[in-house]
């Protein structure tokens, strides 16, 4: 019968555990749905009885899922993901017609949660204040990859 020195095995145990933990941690992080910067965007037009909603999922690593994804991601990057800090178009001339539009965004930017909702007097006012982020009026939405951990878009 052979005997193994237990002090040698016990001395190697912390190093082995550290190797196992470092090998497992990145796989767990990616499995948990860490997909970078993304926003679920909706634009609802009209009053409470005539609501029409458009929605998309904007992914920024790389830009996709939005008709103007690259432009929207660049504007968000310049504002560090804060929709209230997206540069406004000072040269926009909008009519005074009241046609309410509500913009909503939820998601994450640089690991921080993002929540935004604002009702604008009309689409022109929304576009002037939010740039390309809520420009969802393109009728053909791009295909999105299947990414685990991201919320589903609402059904039409």
CSV table of C-alpha atoms in Angstrom, one decimal:
chain,number,residue,atom,x,y,z
A,1,UNK,CA,0.0,0.0,0.0
A,2,UNK,CA,1.3,3.4,-1.0
A,3,UNK,CA,1.0,6.5,1.1
A,4,UNK,CA,0.8,9.9,-0.3
A,5,UNK,CA,2.0,12.8,1.7
A,6,UNK,CA,-1.1,14.8,2.6
A,7,UNK,CA,0.8,18.0,3.2
A,8,UNK,CA,1.9,18.1,-0.5
A,9,UNK,CA,-1.7,17.6,-1.7
A,10,UNK,CA,-3.1,20.2,0.7
A,11,UNK,CA,-0.4,22.7,-0.4
A,12,UNK,CA,-1.4,22.3,-4.1
A,13,UNK,CA,-5.1,22.6,-3.4
A,14,UNK,CA,-5.3,26.5,-3.4
A,15,UNK,CA,-3.4,26.8,-6.6
A,16,UNK,CA,-5.6,24.2,-8.3
A,17,UNK,CA,-8.8,25.9,-7.0
A,18,UNK,CA,-7.6,29.2,-8.4
A,19,UNK,CA,-6.9,27.7,-11.8
A,20,UNK,CA,-10.3,26.1,-11.9
A,21,UNK,CA,-12.1,29.4,-10.9
A,22,UNK,CA,-10.3,31.5,-13.5
A,23,UNK,CA,-11.2,29.0,-16.2
A,24,UNK,CA,-14.9,28.9,-15.2
A,25,UNK,CA,-15.6,32.6,-14.6
A,26,UNK,CA,-15.4,33.9,-18.2
A,27,UNK,CA,-17.7,31.2,-19.4
A,28,UNK,CA,-20.2,32.0,-16.7
A,29,UNK,CA,-20.1,35.7,-17.5
A,30,UNK,CA,-20.9,35.1,-21.2
A,31,UNK,CA,-23.6,32.6,-20.4
A,32,UNK,CA,-25.3,35.1,-18.2
A,33,UNK,CA,-26.1,37.3,-21.2
A,34,UNK,CA,-23.3,39.9,-21.0
A,35,UNK,CA,-23.8,41.2,-24.6
A,36,UNK,CA,-22.3,44.7,-24.3
A,37,UNK,CA,-24.2,47.9,-25.0
A,38,UNK,CA,-27.8,47.4,-26.1
A,39,UNK,CA,-31.2,49.2,-25.8
A,40,UNK,CA,-34.7,48.0,-26.4
A,41,UNK,CA,-36.4,51.0,-28.1
A,42,UNK,CA,-40.1,51.7,-28.6
A,43,UNK,CA,-41.8,54.7,-30.2
A,44,UNK,CA,-45.6,55.0,-29.6
A,45,UNK,CA,-47.5,57.5,-31.7
A,46,UNK,CA,-51.0,58.8,-31.0
A,47,UNK,CA,-53.4,59.0,-28.1
A,48,UNK,CA,-54.4,56.2,-25.8
A,49,UNK,CA,-57.1,54.9,-28.2
A,50,UNK,CA,-55.0,55.0,-31.4
A,51,UNK,CA,-51.6,53.9,-30.2
A,52,UNK,CA,-49.2,52.6,-32.9
A,53,UNK,CA,-45.9,51.2,-31.5
A,54,UNK,CA,-42.7,50.5,-33.4
A,55,UNK,CA,-39.9,48.6,-31.6
A,56,UNK,CA,-36.4,47.4,-32.2
A,57,UNK,CA,-33.4,46.1,-30.3
A,58,UNK,CA,-30.3,48.3,-30.8
A,59,UNK,CA,-27.1,46.5,-30.4
A,60,UNK,CA,-23.9,48.5,-30.4
A,61,UNK,CA,-21.1,45.8,-30.3
A,62,UNK,CA,-21.2,45.8,-33.4
A,63,UNK,CA,-24.0,48.2,-34.4
A,64,UNK,CA,-27.1,46.3,-35.7
A,65,UNK,CA,-30.8,45.8,-35.3
A,66,UNK,CA,-31.8,49.4,-36.0
A,67,UNK,CA,-32.2,51.2,-39.4
A,68,UNK,CA,-29.5,53.7,-38.4
A,69,UNK,CA,-27.6,51.6,-35.9
A,70,UNK,CA,-24.1,53.0,-36.5
A,71,UNK,CA,-25.2,56.6,-36.2
A,72,UNK,CA,-27.4,55.9,-33.1
A,73,UNK,CA,-24.5,54.0,-31.4
A,74,UNK,CA,-22.1,56.8,-32.1
A,75,UNK,CA,-24.5,59.4,-30.6
A,76,UNK,CA,-25.0,57.2,-27.5
A,77,UNK,CA,-21.3,56.6,-27.2
A,78,UNK,CA,-20.7,60.4,-27.3
A,79,UNK,CA,-23.3,60.8,-24.5
A,80,UNK,CA,-22.0,57.8,-22.5
A,81,UNK,CA,-25.3,56.0,-22.9
A,82,UNK,CA,-27.3,58.9,-21.4
A,83,UNK,CA,-30.2,59.7,-23.7
A,84,UNK,CA,-30.8,63.0,-22.0
A,85,UNK,CA,-27.2,64.0,-23.1
A,86,UNK,CA,-27.5,63.2,-26.8
A,87,UNK,CA,-26.7,66.4,-28.7
A,88,UNK,CA,-29.9,68.1,-29.8
A,89,UNK,CA,-30.3,69.6,-33.3
A,90,UNK,CA,-30.5,73.3,-32.8
A,91,UNK,CA,-31.3,74.0,-36.4
A,92,UNK,CA,-34.5,71.8,-36.4
A,93,UNK,CA,-37.7,73.7,-37.3
A,94,UNK,CA,-40.8,71.8,-36.1
A,95,UNK,CA,-44.5,72.7,-36.6
A,96,UNK,CA,-46.7,73.4,-33.6
A,97,UNK,CA,-49.0,70.5,-34.5
A,98,UNK,CA,-49.7,68.4,-31.5
A,99,UNK,CA,-49.3,64.7,-32.4
A,100,UNK,CA,-47.8,63.1,-29.3
A,101,UNK,CA,-45.0,60.6,-29.6
A,102,UNK,CA,-43.6,58.6,-26.6
A,103,UNK,CA,-40.1,57.3,-26.8
A,104,UNK,CA,-39.0,54.6,-24.4
A,105,UNK,CA,-35.6,52.9,-24.0
A,106,UNK,CA,-34.4,50.2,-21.6
A,107,UNK,CA,-31.2,48.2,-21.6
A,108,UNK,CA,-27.6,48.6,-20.5
A,109,UNK,CA,-24.7,50.8,-21.4
A,110,UNK,CA,-21.2,50.0,-20.1
A,111,UNK,CA,-22.7,47.7,-17.6
A,112,UNK,CA,-25.1,50.3,-16.2
A,113,UNK,CA,-28.9,49.9,-16.5
A,114,UNK,CA,-30.6,52.4,-18.8
A,115,UNK,CA,-34.2,53.6,-18.5
A,116,UNK,CA,-35.7,56.5,-20.4
A,117,UNK,CA,-39.2,57.6,-21.3
A,118,UNK,CA,-40.4,60.9,-22.6
A,119,UNK,CA,-43.4,62.1,-24.5
A,120,UNK,CA,-42.8,64.7,-27.2
A,121,UNK,CA,-45.3,67.1,-28.9
A,122,UNK,CA,-44.6,65.5,-32.3
A,123,UNK,CA,-42.1,63.3,-34.2
A,124,UNK,CA,-40.0,66.3,-35.3
A,125,UNK,CA,-39.5,67.4,-31.7
A,126,UNK,CA,-38.5,63.9,-30.8
A,127,UNK,CA,-36.0,63.6,-33.7
A,128,UNK,CA,-34.5,67.0,-32.9
A,129,UNK,CA,-33.9,66.0,-29.2
A,130,UNK,CA,-32.9,62.3,-29.6
A,131,UNK,CA,-31.0,62.2,-32.9
A,132,UNK,CA,-30.9,58.9,-34.7
A,133,UNK,CA,-31.7,56.8,-31.6
A,134,UNK,CA,-35.5,56.7,-32.0
A,135,UNK,CA,-35.4,56.9,-35.8
A,136,UNK,CA,-37.5,53.7,-36.3
A,137,UNK,CA,-39.6,54.8,-39.2
A,138,UNK,CA,-37.8,52.5,-41.7
A,139,UNK,CA,-40.4,49.9,-42.7
A,140,UNK,CA,-37.9,47.0,-43.1
A,141,UNK,CA,-36.2,46.2,-39.8
A,142,UNK,CA,-32.9,44.3,-40.0
A,143,UNK,CA,-32.6,40.7,-38.8
A,144,UNK,CA,-31.2,40.3,-35.3
A,145,UNK,CA,-29.0,37.5,-34.1
A,146,UNK,CA,-30.4,35.2,-31.4
A,147,UNK,CA,-28.7,36.5,-28.3
A,148,UNK,CA,-29.5,34.9,-25.0
A,149,UNK,CA,-30.3,37.2,-22.0
A,150,UNK,CA,-31.9,40.0,-24.1
A,151,UNK,CA,-35.6,40.8,-23.6
A,152,UNK,CA,-38.0,40.0,-26.4
A,153,UNK,CA,-39.6,42.7,-28.5
A,154,UNK,CA,-43.4,43.3,-28.1
A,155,UNK,CA,-45.7,41.6,-30.6
A,156,UNK,CA,-47.4,43.9,-33.1
